[in-house]
Amino acid sequence: MNEPQQQWTDVLESKDSLFRLNLKEVWQYRDLVFMFVKRDFISSFKQTILGPLWFFINPILTTIVFTLVFGNIASLPTDGIPPVLFYLAGNTLWGYFSTTMLSVSGVFTGNAAIFGKVYFPRLVTPISTIISSFMRLSIQLVLFFGVLGYFVYKGEVQPNYWALFSPVLIIFLALFSLGLGMIFSSLTTKYRDLSLLLGFGVSLFMWFTPVILPTTLVKQKLGSYAFIADLNPLTPIFECFKYGFIGSGDFNMPRLLMSFSFIIVVLFLGLIIFNKSEKSFIDTV
């Protein structure tokens, strides 16, 4: 006698595609986003004497070192901009990009214990990192505007209307760090060597970005290979920022639009890779 064929009453399977962002679900967990932001802020300065003052101390010390070493000792040009203002502008943007990208790149490995115990949209963690880093950037921008106001008062620099475009620049800077961070976060779950090389790679990448060396000097040294300097998608963003606030820089609108397009592609790839990795990373991390 044949036994009746068994049929499943419920089938549990993932309904998320690689292209689904679940932004509605992320919005439902917005309280968790703010909890992560609060956690990051507190943990950054827990058991420190100066606390949030380090937001000011880090860029100040870095700017002083750059001014002494590259401005006074090496006598590198700064496109006619006061060296202190030139290096502070670059350090402000670079600090936001590098900190955000490195933090997002450690999302899976740094939160594996939480991810393995409770469910929530994994996109919550990189978004909270972006917000946490933006809080630091906001404080450091206050320092930059203070120094900028001093040189404007002395008549050495003159901002222009492109300074109003800076919020867009910061948004795309955040999106680029988010896209790259999600790509590296997914890759480091399988290849731990990348996490060791990433810090060195970011430090090396700074030399290809107009933080220390002005783009005009780099192009002059490259000669016929000057186009290489424009391959860095961060270069037009940094140059537009400096051009708007300081009135000097190798700013070009077509290159800026190309940079925005490239960042959107990187963000799209990062979301795809992140969505794919979040389904199975717990087995390899």
mmCIF file of C-alpha atoms in Angstrom:
data_model
loop_
_atom_site.group_PDB
_atom_site.id
_atom_site.type_symbol
_atom_site.label_atom_id
_atom_site.label_comp_id
_atom_site.label_asym_id
_atom_site.label_seq_id
_atom_site.Cartn_x
_atom_site.Cartn_y
_atom_site.Cartn_z
ATOM 1 C CA MET A 1 0.000 0.000 0.000
ATOM 2 C CA ASN A 2 1.467 3.320 -1.081
ATOM 3 C CA GLU A 3 1.948 5.939 1.627
ATOM 4 C CA PRO A 4 0.360 9.341 0.943
ATOM 5 C CA GLN A 5 2.820 11.836 -0.471
ATOM 6 C CA GLN A 6 3.786 14.481 2.041
ATOM 7 C CA GLN A 7 3.370 18.125 1.088
ATOM 8 C CA TRP A 8 4.959 21.129 2.691
ATOM 9 C CA THR A 9 2.555 23.602 4.246
ATOM 10 C CA ASP A 10 5.063 26.440 4.534
ATOM 11 C CA VAL A 11 8.263 27.179 2.650
ATOM 12 C CA LEU A 12 10.738 29.578 4.225
ATOM 13 C CA GLU A 13 13.009 31.288 1.743
ATOM 14 C CA SER A 14 14.597 34.646 1.203
ATOM 15 C CA LYS A 15 12.450 36.996 -0.840
ATOM 16 C CA ASP A 16 15.155 39.620 -1.121
ATOM 17 C CA SER A 17 16.816 40.113 -4.461
ATOM 18 C CA LEU A 18 20.246 41.572 -4.985
ATOM 19 C CA PHE A 19 18.686 44.841 -6.127
ATOM 20 C CA ARG A 20 16.294 45.268 -3.216
ATOM 21 C CA LEU A 21 17.409 47.901 -0.700
ATOM 22 C CA ASN A 22 14.632 47.428 1.887
ATOM 23 C CA LEU A 23 14.654 51.141 2.620
ATOM 24 C CA LYS A 24 11.128 50.906 4.060
ATOM 25 C CA GLU A 25 12.288 48.287 6.520
ATOM 26 C CA VAL A 26 15.376 50.349 7.358
ATOM 27 C CA TRP A 27 13.084 53.284 8.143
ATOM 28 C CA GLN A 28 11.117 51.059 10.530
ATOM 29 C CA TYR A 29 14.389 50.408 12.372
ATOM 30 C CA ARG A 30 15.358 54.088 12.508
ATOM 31 C CA ASP A 31 15.486 53.965 16.314
ATOM 32 C CA LEU A 32 18.172 51.295 16.017
ATOM 33 C CA VAL A 33 20.127 53.573 13.684
ATOM 34 C CA PHE A 34 20.214 56.300 16.321
ATOM 35 C CA MET A 35 21.185 53.747 18.976
ATOM 36 C CA PHE A 36 24.170 52.696 16.854
ATOM 37 C CA VAL A 37 25.105 56.345 16.293
ATOM 38 C CA LYS A 38 24.987 56.971 20.033
ATOM 39 C CA ARG A 39 27.052 53.828 20.652
ATOM 40 C CA ASP A 40 29.717 54.894 18.164
ATOM 41 C CA PHE A 41 29.916 58.388 19.620
ATOM 42 C CA ILE A 42 30.242 57.189 23.215
ATOM 43 C CA SER A 43 32.673 54.358 22.460
ATOM 44 C CA SER A 44 34.969 56.693 20.516
ATOM 45 C CA PHE A 45 35.731 58.814 23.574
ATOM 46 C CA LYS A 46 35.005 56.488 26.466
ATOM 47 C CA GLN A 47 37.669 56.769 29.193
ATOM 48 C CA THR A 48 39.345 59.731 27.473
ATOM 49 C CA ILE A 49 40.275 62.951 29.233
ATOM 50 C CA LEU A 50 39.541 65.433 26.446
ATOM 51 C CA GLY A 51 36.543 63.598 24.981
ATOM 52 C CA PRO A 52 34.926 65.303 21.946
ATOM 53 C CA LEU A 53 37.718 67.875 21.878
ATOM 54 C CA TRP A 54 39.648 65.295 19.869
ATOM 55 C CA PHE A 55 37.375 66.241 16.965
ATOM 56 C CA PHE A 56 39.290 69.519 16.913
ATOM 57 C CA ILE A 57 42.675 68.289 18.092
ATOM 58 C CA ASN A 58 43.169 65.692 15.334
ATOM 59 C CA PRO A 59 42.756 68.061 12.343
ATOM 60 C CA ILE A 60 44.674 70.829 14.132
ATOM 61 C CA LEU A 61 47.692 68.622 14.835
ATOM 62 C CA THR A 62 47.611 67.110 11.351
ATOM 63 C CA THR A 63 47.416 70.550 9.752
ATOM 64 C CA ILE A 64 50.307 71.851 11.859
ATOM 65 C CA VAL A 65 52.495 68.872 10.909
ATOM 66 C CA PHE A 66 51.654 69.225 7.214
ATOM 67 C CA THR A 67 52.327 72.965 7.319
ATOM 68 C CA LEU A 68 55.718 72.511 8.982
ATOM 69 C CA VAL A 69 56.883 69.526 6.918
ATOM 70 C CA PHE A 70 55.418 70.161 3.473
ATOM 71 C CA GLY A 71 54.917 73.922 3.619
ATOM 72 C CA ASN A 72 58.045 75.124 5.432
ATOM 73 C CA ILE A 73 60.625 72.340 5.097
ATOM 74 C CA ALA A 74 59.717 70.890 1.686
ATOM 75 C CA SER A 75 58.392 74.265 0.428
ATOM 76 C CA LEU A 76 55.663 72.648 -1.648
ATOM 77 C CA PRO A 77 53.351 75.149 -3.380
ATOM 78 C CA THR A 78 49.710 75.469 -2.361
ATOM 79 C CA ASP A 79 48.285 77.333 -5.373
ATOM 80 C CA GLY A 80 48.738 80.690 -3.632
ATOM 81 C CA ILE A 81 46.517 79.600 -0.751
ATOM 82 C CA PRO A 82 47.760 80.059 2.844
ATOM 83 C CA PRO A 83 49.234 76.632 3.724
ATOM 84 C CA VAL A 84 47.251 76.311 6.945
ATOM 85 C CA LEU A 85 43.966 76.816 5.106
ATOM 86 C CA PHE A 86 44.987 74.584 2.190
ATOM 87 C CA TYR A 87 45.915 71.616 4.386
ATOM 88 C CA LEU A 88 42.977 72.079 6.750
ATOM 89 C CA ALA A 89 40.506 72.034 3.844
ATOM 90 C CA GLY A 90 41.997 68.810 2.504
ATOM 91 C CA ASN A 91 42.253 67.173 5.929
ATOM 92 C CA THR A 92 38.630 67.978 6.759
ATOM 93 C CA LEU A 93 37.265 66.191 3.708
ATOM 94 C CA TRP A 94 39.849 63.409 3.746
ATOM 95 C CA GLY A 95 39.226 62.653 7.416
ATOM 96 C CA TYR A 96 35.531 62.172 6.705
ATOM 97 C CA PHE A 97 36.122 59.939 3.693
ATOM 98 C CA SER A 98 38.823 57.731 5.228
ATOM 99 C CA THR A 99 37.107 57.348 8.608
ATOM 100 C CA THR A 100 33.761 56.487 7.045
ATOM 101 C CA MET A 101 35.160 54.089 4.484
ATOM 102 C CA LEU A 102 37.303 52.199 6.997
ATOM 103 C CA SER A 103 34.423 52.010 9.476
ATOM 104 C CA VAL A 104 31.966 50.702 6.895
ATOM 105 C CA SER A 105 34.541 48.178 5.668
ATOM 106 C CA GLY A 106 34.486 46.574 9.132
ATOM 107 C CA VAL A 107 30.699 46.286 9.413
ATOM 108 C CA PHE A 108 30.499 42.495 8.997
ATOM 109 C CA THR A 109 33.559 41.536 11.026
ATOM 110 C CA GLY A 110 32.919 44.120 13.745
ATOM 111 C CA ASN A 111 29.237 43.255 14.249
ATOM 112 C CA ALA A 112 29.326 39.498 13.646
ATOM 113 C CA ALA A 113 28.266 38.754 17.236
ATOM 114 C CA ILE A 114 25.174 40.957 16.917
ATOM 115 C CA PHE A 115 24.285 39.754 13.422
ATOM 116 C CA GLY A 116 24.402 36.119 14.572
ATOM 117 C CA LYS A 117 21.905 36.658 17.401
ATOM 118 C CA VAL A 118 19.180 38.987 16.192
ATOM 119 C CA TYR A 119 17.705 40.047 12.863
ATOM 120 C CA PHE A 120 17.549 43.610 11.625
ATOM 121 C CA PRO A 121 18.273 45.132 8.205
ATOM 122 C CA ARG A 122 22.042 44.913 7.831
ATOM 123 C CA LEU A 123 22.029 48.188 5.939
ATOM 124 C CA VAL A 124 21.297 49.868 9.273
ATOM 125 C CA THR A 125 24.928 49.538 10.378
ATOM 126 C CA PRO A 126 26.658 51.295 7.441
ATOM 127 C CA ILE A 127 23.990 54.013 7.487
ATOM 128 C CA SER A 128 24.614 54.624 11.188
ATOM 129 C CA THR A 129 28.342 54.810 10.429
ATOM 130 C CA ILE A 130 27.725 57.476 7.786
ATOM 131 C CA ILE A 131 25.721 59.549 10.279
ATOM 132 C CA SER A 132 28.303 59.124 13.052
ATOM 133 C CA SER A 133 31.098 60.283 10.766
ATOM 134 C CA PHE A 134 28.976 63.204 9.581
ATOM 135 C CA MET A 135 28.647 64.402 13.179
ATOM 136 C CA ARG A 136 32.442 64.500 13.404
ATOM 137 C CA LEU A 137 32.636 66.284 10.070
ATOM 138 C CA SER A 138 30.122 68.921 11.214
ATOM 139 C CA ILE A 139 32.263 69.760 14.237
ATOM 140 C CA GLN A 140 35.437 69.909 12.150
ATOM 141 C CA LEU A 141 33.731 72.160 9.604
ATOM 142 C CA VAL A 142 33.150 74.659 12.407
ATOM 143 C CA LEU A 143 36.928 74.738 12.873
ATOM 144 C CA PHE A 144 37.491 75.128 9.130
ATOM 145 C CA PHE A 145 34.973 77.986 8.852
ATOM 146 C CA GLY A 146 36.628 79.731 11.791
ATOM 147 C CA VAL A 147 40.053 79.596 10.127
ATOM 148 C CA LEU A 148 38.487 80.530 6.772
ATOM 149 C CA GLY A 149 36.800 83.566 8.349
ATOM 150 C CA TYR A 150 40.163 84.770 9.651
ATOM 151 C CA PHE A 151 41.785 84.680 6.201
ATOM 152 C CA VAL A 152 38.693 86.222 4.571
ATOM 153 C CA TYR A 153 38.925 89.059 7.083
ATOM 154 C CA LYS A 154 42.587 89.547 6.159
ATOM 155 C CA GLY A 155 41.587 89.608 2.477
ATOM 156 C CA GLU A 156 43.834 86.668 1.495
ATOM 157 C CA VAL A 157 41.010 84.447 0.177
ATOM 158 C CA GLN A 158 37.616 85.134 -1.309
ATOM 159 C CA PRO A 159 34.812 82.470 -1.333
ATOM 160 C CA ASN A 160 32.354 82.360 -4.217
ATOM 161 C CA TYR A 161 28.896 80.963 -4.940
ATOM 162 C CA TRP A 162 30.289 77.453 -5.537
ATOM 163 C CA ALA A 163 30.634 77.203 -1.754
ATOM 164 C CA LEU A 164 26.861 76.697 -1.661
ATOM 165 C CA PHE A 165 27.418 73.472 -3.619
ATOM 166 C CA SER A 166 29.408 71.935 -0.739
ATOM 167 C CA PRO A 167 26.459 69.938 0.734
ATOM 168 C CA VAL A 168 26.185 68.058 -2.572
ATOM 169 C CA LEU A 169 29.926 67.396 -2.532
ATOM 170 C CA ILE A 170 29.725 65.990 0.998
ATOM 171 C CA ILE A 171 26.764 63.776 0.068
ATOM 172 C CA PHE A 172 28.652 62.234 -2.856
ATOM 173 C CA LEU A 173 31.739 61.879 -0.675
ATOM 174 C CA ALA A 174 29.595 59.934 1.794
ATOM 175 C CA LEU A 175 28.090 57.787 -0.978
ATOM 176 C CA PHE A 176 31.541 56.955 -2.351
ATOM 177 C CA SER A 177 32.856 55.953 1.068
ATOM 178 C CA LEU A 178 29.668 53.930 1.617
ATOM 179 C CA GLY A 179 29.975 52.106 -1.705
ATOM 180 C CA LEU A 180 33.668 51.309 -1.299
ATOM 181 C CA GLY A 181 33.181 50.380 2.346
ATOM 182 C CA MET A 182 30.412 47.884 1.552
ATOM 183 C CA ILE A 183 32.515 46.289 -1.181
ATOM 184 C CA PHE A 184 35.520 45.834 1.111
ATOM 185 C CA SER A 185 33.298 44.775 4.012
ATOM 186 C CA SER A 186 31.926 41.956 1.893
ATOM 187 C CA LEU A 187 35.346 40.906 0.630
ATOM 188 C CA THR A 188 37.030 40.887 4.044
ATOM 189 C CA THR A 189 34.584 38.270 5.327
ATOM 190 C CA LYS A 190 36.403 35.746 3.126
ATOM 191 C CA TYR A 191 39.796 37.367 2.619
ATOM 192 C CA ARG A 192 41.074 38.701 5.943
ATOM 193 C CA ASP A 193 44.304 39.874 4.310
ATOM 194 C CA LEU A 194 42.367 42.745 2.750
ATOM 195 C CA SER A 195 41.587 44.217 6.157
ATOM 196 C CA LEU A 196 45.315 44.351 6.893
ATOM 197 C CA LEU A 197 46.118 46.023 3.590
ATOM 198 C CA LEU A 198 43.165 48.393 3.555
ATOM 199 C CA GLY A 199 44.575 50.841 6.102
ATOM 200 C CA PHE A 200 47.838 51.085 4.173
ATOM 201 C CA GLY A 201 45.965 51.431 0.886
ATOM 202 C CA VAL A 202 43.862 54.314 2.192
ATOM 203 C CA SER A 203 46.981 56.126 3.435
ATOM 204 C CA LEU A 204 48.600 55.625 0.041
ATOM 205 C CA PHE A 205 45.469 56.814 -1.757
ATOM 206 C CA MET A 206 45.734 60.141 0.072
ATOM 207 C CA TRP A 207 48.826 60.985 -1.993
ATOM 208 C CA PHE A 208 46.746 60.687 -5.178
ATOM 209 C CA THR A 209 44.149 63.075 -3.749
ATOM 210 C CA PRO A 210 44.717 66.865 -3.459
ATOM 211 C CA VAL A 211 45.189 66.815 0.314
ATOM 212 C CA ILE A 212 48.925 67.522 0.441
ATOM 213 C CA LEU A 213 49.840 68.156 -3.192
ATOM 214 C CA PRO A 214 47.789 70.550 -5.345
ATOM 215 C CA THR A 215 46.465 69.034 -8.567
ATOM 216 C CA THR A 216 48.258 71.646 -10.664
ATOM 217 C CA LEU A 217 51.620 70.518 -9.268
ATOM 218 C CA VAL A 218 50.814 66.843 -9.845
ATOM 219 C CA LYS A 219 49.831 67.500 -13.452
ATOM 220 C CA GLN A 220 52.955 69.565 -13.988
ATOM 221 C CA LYS A 221 55.146 66.696 -12.772
ATOM 222 C CA LEU A 222 53.239 64.094 -14.813
ATOM 223 C CA GLY A 223 53.609 66.073 -18.023
ATOM 224 C CA SER A 224 51.979 64.209 -20.902
ATOM 225 C CA TYR A 225 50.480 61.790 -18.377
ATOM 226 C CA ALA A 226 48.607 64.552 -16.565
ATOM 227 C CA PHE A 227 45.282 62.863 -17.356
ATOM 228 C CA ILE A 228 46.112 60.258 -14.689
ATOM 229 C CA ALA A 229 45.453 62.868 -11.986
ATOM 230 C CA ASP A 230 41.857 63.169 -13.222
ATOM 231 C CA LEU A 231 41.188 59.432 -12.832
ATOM 232 C CA ASN A 232 40.787 59.844 -9.087
ATOM 233 C CA PRO A 233 37.043 60.463 -8.493
ATOM 234 C CA LEU A 234 37.843 62.363 -5.295
ATOM 235 C CA THR A 235 39.968 64.980 -7.071
ATOM 236 C CA PRO A 236 37.075 66.991 -8.623
ATOM 237 C CA ILE A 237 35.206 66.941 -5.297
ATOM 238 C CA PHE A 238 38.183 68.276 -3.336
ATOM 239 C CA GLU A 239 38.989 70.847 -6.003
ATOM 240 C CA CYS A 240 35.405 72.112 -6.187
ATOM 241 C CA PHE A 241 35.305 72.417 -2.394
ATOM 242 C CA LYS A 242 38.523 74.429 -2.358
ATOM 243 C CA TYR A 243 37.464 76.517 -5.332
ATOM 244 C CA GLY A 244 34.180 77.455 -3.652
ATOM 245 C CA PHE A 245 35.552 78.394 -0.245
ATOM 246 C CA ILE A 246 39.105 79.471 -1.047
ATOM 247 C CA GLY A 247 38.712 80.678 -4.618
ATOM 248 C CA SER A 248 41.548 78.551 -5.969
ATOM 249 C CA GLY A 249 41.858 75.082 -7.413
ATOM 250 C CA ASP A 250 41.795 73.022 -10.588
ATOM 251 C CA PHE A 251 37.997 72.957 -10.807
ATOM 252 C CA ASN A 252 36.269 71.555 -13.885
ATOM 253 C CA MET A 253 32.511 70.876 -14.054
ATOM 254 C CA PRO A 254 32.599 68.038 -16.645
ATOM 255 C CA ARG A 255 35.140 66.148 -14.519
ATOM 256 C CA LEU A 256 32.946 66.679 -11.466
ATOM 257 C CA LEU A 257 29.927 65.200 -13.271
ATOM 258 C CA MET A 258 32.036 62.226 -14.374
ATOM 259 C CA SER A 259 33.104 61.759 -10.760
ATOM 260 C CA PHE A 260 29.459 61.763 -9.617
ATOM 261 C CA SER A 261 28.585 59.173 -12.266
ATOM 262 C CA PHE A 262 31.442 56.913 -11.211
ATOM 263 C CA ILE A 263 30.420 57.197 -7.547
ATOM 264 C CA ILE A 264 26.858 56.147 -8.384
ATOM 265 C CA VAL A 265 28.206 53.067 -10.174
ATOM 266 C CA VAL A 266 30.435 52.180 -7.188
ATOM 267 C CA LEU A 267 27.500 52.632 -4.803
ATOM 268 C CA PHE A 268 25.302 50.409 -6.986
ATOM 269 C CA LEU A 269 27.956 47.674 -7.065
ATOM 270 C CA GLY A 270 28.489 48.021 -3.331
ATOM 271 C CA LEU A 271 24.789 47.513 -2.618
ATOM 272 C CA ILE A 272 24.642 44.429 -4.835
ATOM 273 C CA ILE A 273 27.721 42.842 -3.246
ATOM 274 C CA PHE A 274 26.551 43.803 0.247
ATOM 275 C CA ASN A 275 23.092 42.269 -0.287
ATOM 276 C CA LYS A 276 24.662 39.087 -1.573
ATOM 277 C CA SER A 277 27.176 38.786 1.254
ATOM 278 C CA GLU A 278 24.752 39.472 4.100
ATOM 279 C CA LYS A 279 22.923 36.204 3.348
ATOM 280 C CA SER A 280 25.949 33.966 3.964
ATOM 281 C CA PHE A 281 28.687 36.002 5.659
ATOM 282 C CA ILE A 282 27.943 34.523 9.098
ATOM 283 C CA ASP A 283 29.230 31.165 7.841
ATOM 284 C CA THR A 284 32.636 32.556 6.873
ATOM 285 C CA VAL A 285 33.332 35.484 9.211
#
